[in-house]
PDB file of C-alpha atoms in Angstrom:
ATOM      1  CA  MET W   1      -1.148 125.076  93.813  1.00 46.00           C
ATOM      2  CA  THR W   2      -1.098 121.932  96.208  1.00 54.00           C
ATOM      3  CA  THR W   3      -3.784 120.863  98.295  1.00 56.00           C
ATOM      4  CA  PRO W   4      -3.166 119.319 101.864  1.00 56.00           C
ATOM      5  CA  MET W   5      -2.887 115.537 101.759  1.00 62.00           C
ATOM      6  CA  ASN W   6      -5.637 113.549 103.360  1.00 70.00           C
ATOM      7  CA  ASP W   7      -4.448 111.182 106.237  1.00 73.00           C
ATOM      8  CA  ASP W   8      -6.084 108.254 104.349  1.00 81.00           C
ATOM      9  CA  GLU W   9      -4.301 109.116 101.109  1.00 89.00           C
ATOM     10  CA  PRO W  10      -1.355 107.037 100.208  1.00 94.00           C
ATOM     11  CA  MET W  11       2.153 108.769 100.238  1.00 93.00           C
ATOM     12  CA  VAL W  12       3.075 107.054  96.881  1.00 95.00           C
ATOM     13  CA  ARG W  13       0.590 106.031  94.321  1.00 97.00           C
ATOM     14  CA  LEU W  14       1.353 104.608  90.937  1.00 97.00           C
ATOM     15  CA  ARG W  15      -1.461 103.438  88.525  1.00 98.00           C
ATOM     16  CA  ASP W  16      -0.626 101.705  85.397  1.00 98.00           C
ATOM     17  CA  LEU W  17       2.854 103.287  85.078  1.00 98.00           C
ATOM     18  CA  SER W  18       4.717 103.042  81.702  1.00 97.00           C
ATOM     19  CA  VAL W  19       8.167 104.374  80.857  1.00 97.00           C
ATOM     20  CA  THR W  20       9.725 104.149  77.360  1.00 96.00           C
ATOM     21  CA  PHE W  21      13.012 105.433  76.495  1.00 95.00           C
ATOM     22  CA  GLY W  22      13.924 106.585  73.013  1.00 92.00           C
ATOM     23  CA  GLY W  23      11.456 106.830  70.164  1.00 76.00           C
ATOM     24  CA  GLY W  24      13.324 105.969  67.159  1.00 80.00           C
ATOM     25  CA  ARG W  25      13.370 102.388  65.544  1.00 86.00           C
ATOM     26  CA  LYS W  26      14.117 100.556  68.760  1.00 91.00           C
ATOM     27  CA  PRO W  27      12.280 102.249  71.807  1.00 93.00           C
ATOM     28  CA  VAL W  28      12.892 100.524  75.122  1.00 93.00           C
ATOM     29  CA  HIS W  29       9.700  99.791  76.929  1.00 94.00           C
ATOM     30  CA  ALA W  30      11.311  99.845  80.429  1.00 95.00           C
ATOM     31  CA  VAL W  31       8.197  99.688  82.610  1.00 96.00           C
ATOM     32  CA  SER W  32       4.709  98.772  81.670  1.00 96.00           C
ATOM     33  CA  GLY W  33       1.532  98.359  83.776  1.00 97.00           C
ATOM     34  CA  VAL W  34       3.021  99.064  87.360  1.00 96.00           C
ATOM     35  CA  SER W  35       0.767  99.932  90.063  1.00 97.00           C
ATOM     36  CA  LEU W  36       1.538 100.385  93.648  1.00 95.00           C
ATOM     37  CA  GLU W  37       0.334 102.172  96.762  1.00 96.00           C
ATOM     38  CA  VAL W  38       2.579 102.966  99.705  1.00 95.00           C
ATOM     39  CA  LYS W  39       0.752 104.288 103.041  1.00 95.00           C
ATOM     40  CA  ARG W  40       2.220 106.732 105.340  1.00 91.00           C
ATOM     41  CA  GLY W  41       4.582 104.976 107.810  1.00 90.00           C
ATOM     42  CA  GLU W  42       4.755 101.816 105.499  1.00 92.00           C
ATOM     43  CA  VAL W  43       8.027 100.388 104.558  1.00 90.00           C
ATOM     44  CA  VAL W  44       8.274  98.881 100.962  1.00 89.00           C
ATOM     45  CA  ALA W  45      11.065  97.050  99.242  1.00 89.00           C
ATOM     46  CA  LEU W  46      11.114  96.598  95.320  1.00 89.00           C
ATOM     47  CA  ILE W  47      12.861  93.409  94.583  1.00 90.00           C
ATOM     48  CA  GLY W  48      13.508  91.680  91.210  1.00 91.00           C
ATOM     49  CA  GLU W  49      16.266  90.631  88.733  1.00 93.00           C
ATOM     50  CA  SER W  50      18.545  93.067  86.981  1.00 90.00           C
ATOM     51  CA  GLY W  51      16.762  94.992  84.218  1.00 90.00           C
ATOM     52  CA  SER W  52      13.448  94.391  85.804  1.00 92.00           C
ATOM     53  CA  GLY W  53      12.401  97.947  86.167  1.00 93.00           C
ATOM     54  CA  LYS W  54      13.009  98.828  89.948  1.00 92.00           C
ATOM     55  CA  SER W  55      15.432 101.697  89.252  1.00 91.00           C
ATOM     56  CA  VAL W  56      13.212 103.036  86.365  1.00 94.00           C
ATOM     57  CA  THR W  57      10.122 103.011  88.831  1.00 95.00           C
ATOM     58  CA  MET W  58      11.871 104.606  91.695  1.00 92.00           C
ATOM     59  CA  ARG W  59      13.578 107.323  89.410  1.00 92.00           C
ATOM     60  CA  THR W  60       9.846 108.196  87.982  1.00 95.00           C
ATOM     61  CA  LEU W  61       8.770 109.047  91.513  1.00 93.00           C
ATOM     62  CA  LEU W  62      11.124 112.076  91.298  1.00 93.00           C
ATOM     63  CA  ARG W  63      11.099 112.299  87.593  1.00 94.00           C
ATOM     64  CA  LEU W  64      14.760 112.041  87.083  1.00 92.00           C
ATOM     65  CA  HIS W  65      14.807 110.613  83.542  1.00 93.00           C
ATOM     66  CA  PRO W  66      15.843 112.580  80.432  1.00 92.00           C
ATOM     67  CA  GLU W  67      12.913 114.638  79.504  1.00 90.00           C
ATOM     68  CA  ARG W  68      13.502 114.520  75.845  1.00 90.00           C
ATOM     69  CA  ARG W  69      14.194 110.853  75.513  1.00 92.00           C
ATOM     70  CA  THR W  70      11.549 109.527  78.017  1.00 95.00           C
ATOM     71  CA  ARG W  71       7.658 109.016  77.644  1.00 95.00           C
ATOM     72  CA  MET W  72       6.103 108.319  81.079  1.00 96.00           C
ATOM     73  CA  GLY W  73       2.332 107.578  81.510  1.00 96.00           C
ATOM     74  CA  GLY W  74      -0.141 106.449  83.950  1.00 97.00           C
ATOM     75  CA  THR W  75      -0.462 108.192  87.485  1.00 97.00           C
ATOM     76  CA  VAL W  76       2.478 109.227  89.535  1.00 97.00           C
ATOM     77  CA  GLN W  77       1.324 110.867  92.818  1.00 96.00           C
ATOM     78  CA  VAL W  78       3.800 111.459  95.739  1.00 94.00           C
ATOM     79  CA  ALA W  79       2.454 113.325  98.867  1.00 92.00           C
ATOM     80  CA  GLY W  80      -0.629 114.150  96.996  1.00 92.00           C
ATOM     81  CA  ARG W  81       1.042 115.715  94.138  1.00 94.00           C
ATOM     82  CA  ASP W  82       0.894 114.609  90.368  1.00 96.00           C
ATOM     83  CA  VAL W  83       4.639 114.261  89.594  1.00 96.00           C
ATOM     84  CA  LEU W  84       4.047 113.930  85.950  1.00 96.00           C
ATOM     85  CA  ALA W  85       2.079 117.386  85.683  1.00 96.00           C
ATOM     86  CA  MET W  86       4.708 119.381  87.578  1.00 96.00           C
ATOM     87  CA  THR W  87       6.628 122.118  85.999  1.00 95.00           C
ATOM     88  CA  GLN W  88      10.408 122.268  86.266  1.00 92.00           C
ATOM     89  CA  ARG W  89      10.312 124.878  89.109  1.00 94.00           C
ATOM     90  CA  GLU W  90       7.756 122.678  90.920  1.00 94.00           C
ATOM     91  CA  LEU W  91      10.089 119.663  90.511  1.00 92.00           C
ATOM     92  CA  SER W  92      12.946 121.705  91.941  1.00 90.00           C
ATOM     93  CA  ASP W  93      10.967 122.569  94.985  1.00 91.00           C
ATOM     94  CA  PHE W  94       9.712 119.098  95.293  1.00 91.00           C
ATOM     95  CA  ARG W  95      12.915 117.206  95.048  1.00 90.00           C
ATOM     96  CA  GLY W  96      14.698 117.164  98.437  1.00 85.00           C
ATOM     97  CA  LYS W  97      11.924 118.908 100.453  1.00 85.00           C
ATOM     98  CA  VAL W  98       9.013 116.537  99.677  1.00 88.00           C
ATOM     99  CA  ALA W  99      10.783 113.485  98.104  1.00 85.00           C
ATOM    100  CA  SER W 100      14.399 112.409  97.765  1.00 79.00           C
ATOM    101  CA  MET W 101      16.559 109.387  97.016  1.00 76.00           C
ATOM    102  CA  ILE W 102      19.794 108.123  98.085  1.00 72.00           C
ATOM    103  CA  PHE W 103      21.502 106.152  95.076  1.00 68.00           C
ATOM    104  CA  ARG W 104      22.893 102.923  95.929  1.00 66.00           C
ATOM    105  CA  SER W 105      26.324 103.819  94.342  1.00 64.00           C
ATOM    106  CA  ARG W 106      26.634 106.970  96.470  1.00 59.00           C
ATOM    107  CA  CYS W 107      25.690 105.191  99.607  1.00 56.00           C
ATOM    108  CA  TRP W 108      28.185 102.360  98.974  1.00 56.00           C
ATOM    109  CA  ARG W 109      31.089 104.696  98.350  1.00 59.00           C
ATOM    110  CA  SER W 110      30.383 106.737 101.363  1.00 60.00           C
ATOM    111  CA  THR W 111      30.348 103.869 103.756  1.00 58.00           C
ATOM    112  CA  ARG W 112      33.089 101.950 102.067  1.00 56.00           C
ATOM    113  CA  CYS W 113      35.492 105.136 102.235  1.00 55.00           C
ATOM    114  CA  THR W 114      34.715 105.771 105.857  1.00 54.00           C
ATOM    115  CA  ARG W 115      35.070 102.111 107.126  1.00 52.00           C
ATOM    116  CA  TRP W 116      38.332 101.235 108.923  1.00 52.00           C
ATOM    117  CA  ARG W 117      39.713  97.857 108.054  1.00 55.00           C
ATOM    118  CA  ALA W 118      41.036  96.243 111.161  1.00 56.00           C
ATOM    119  CA  ASP W 119      44.284  94.816 109.431  1.00 56.00           C
ATOM    120  CA  ARG W 120      45.236  98.442 108.315  1.00 57.00           C
ATOM    121  CA  ARG W 121      44.727 100.191 111.640  1.00 58.00           C
ATOM    122  CA  ILE W 122      48.054 100.944 112.958  1.00 60.00           C
ATOM    123  CA  ASP W 123      48.175 102.023 116.757  1.00 63.00           C
ATOM    124  CA  PRO W 124      51.075 104.222 117.764  1.00 66.00           C
ATOM    125  CA  PRO W 125      53.844 102.478 120.110  1.00 69.00           C
ATOM    126  CA  ALA W 126      52.933 102.766 123.811  1.00 63.00           C
TER     127      ALA W 126
END
């Protein structure tokens, strides 16, 4: 059961987020100690070098990592809901209705494929 969000409550709250992939001899500690709050109507950009954890952090908001190979810790709340505590059914309802993500590669392909290039446009003879 979800409780309605308080207007003062942030839309996104991450506290001490940690994400580790694998569990064998060489686990990858992708993100450690990330804390962030995003208020309603606020726009935030995550910037950093390649491999700094931007995508891992964003994918964690929707719990898109492979469940069996990923350990996630800390607090992950979106719209007042505890993402890490959600069942698969709750996640299915949550994704797309409450929160969603547009992946860069999909966005790039969509815009690139529909863009007309001036040198390739051919007008019929008058």
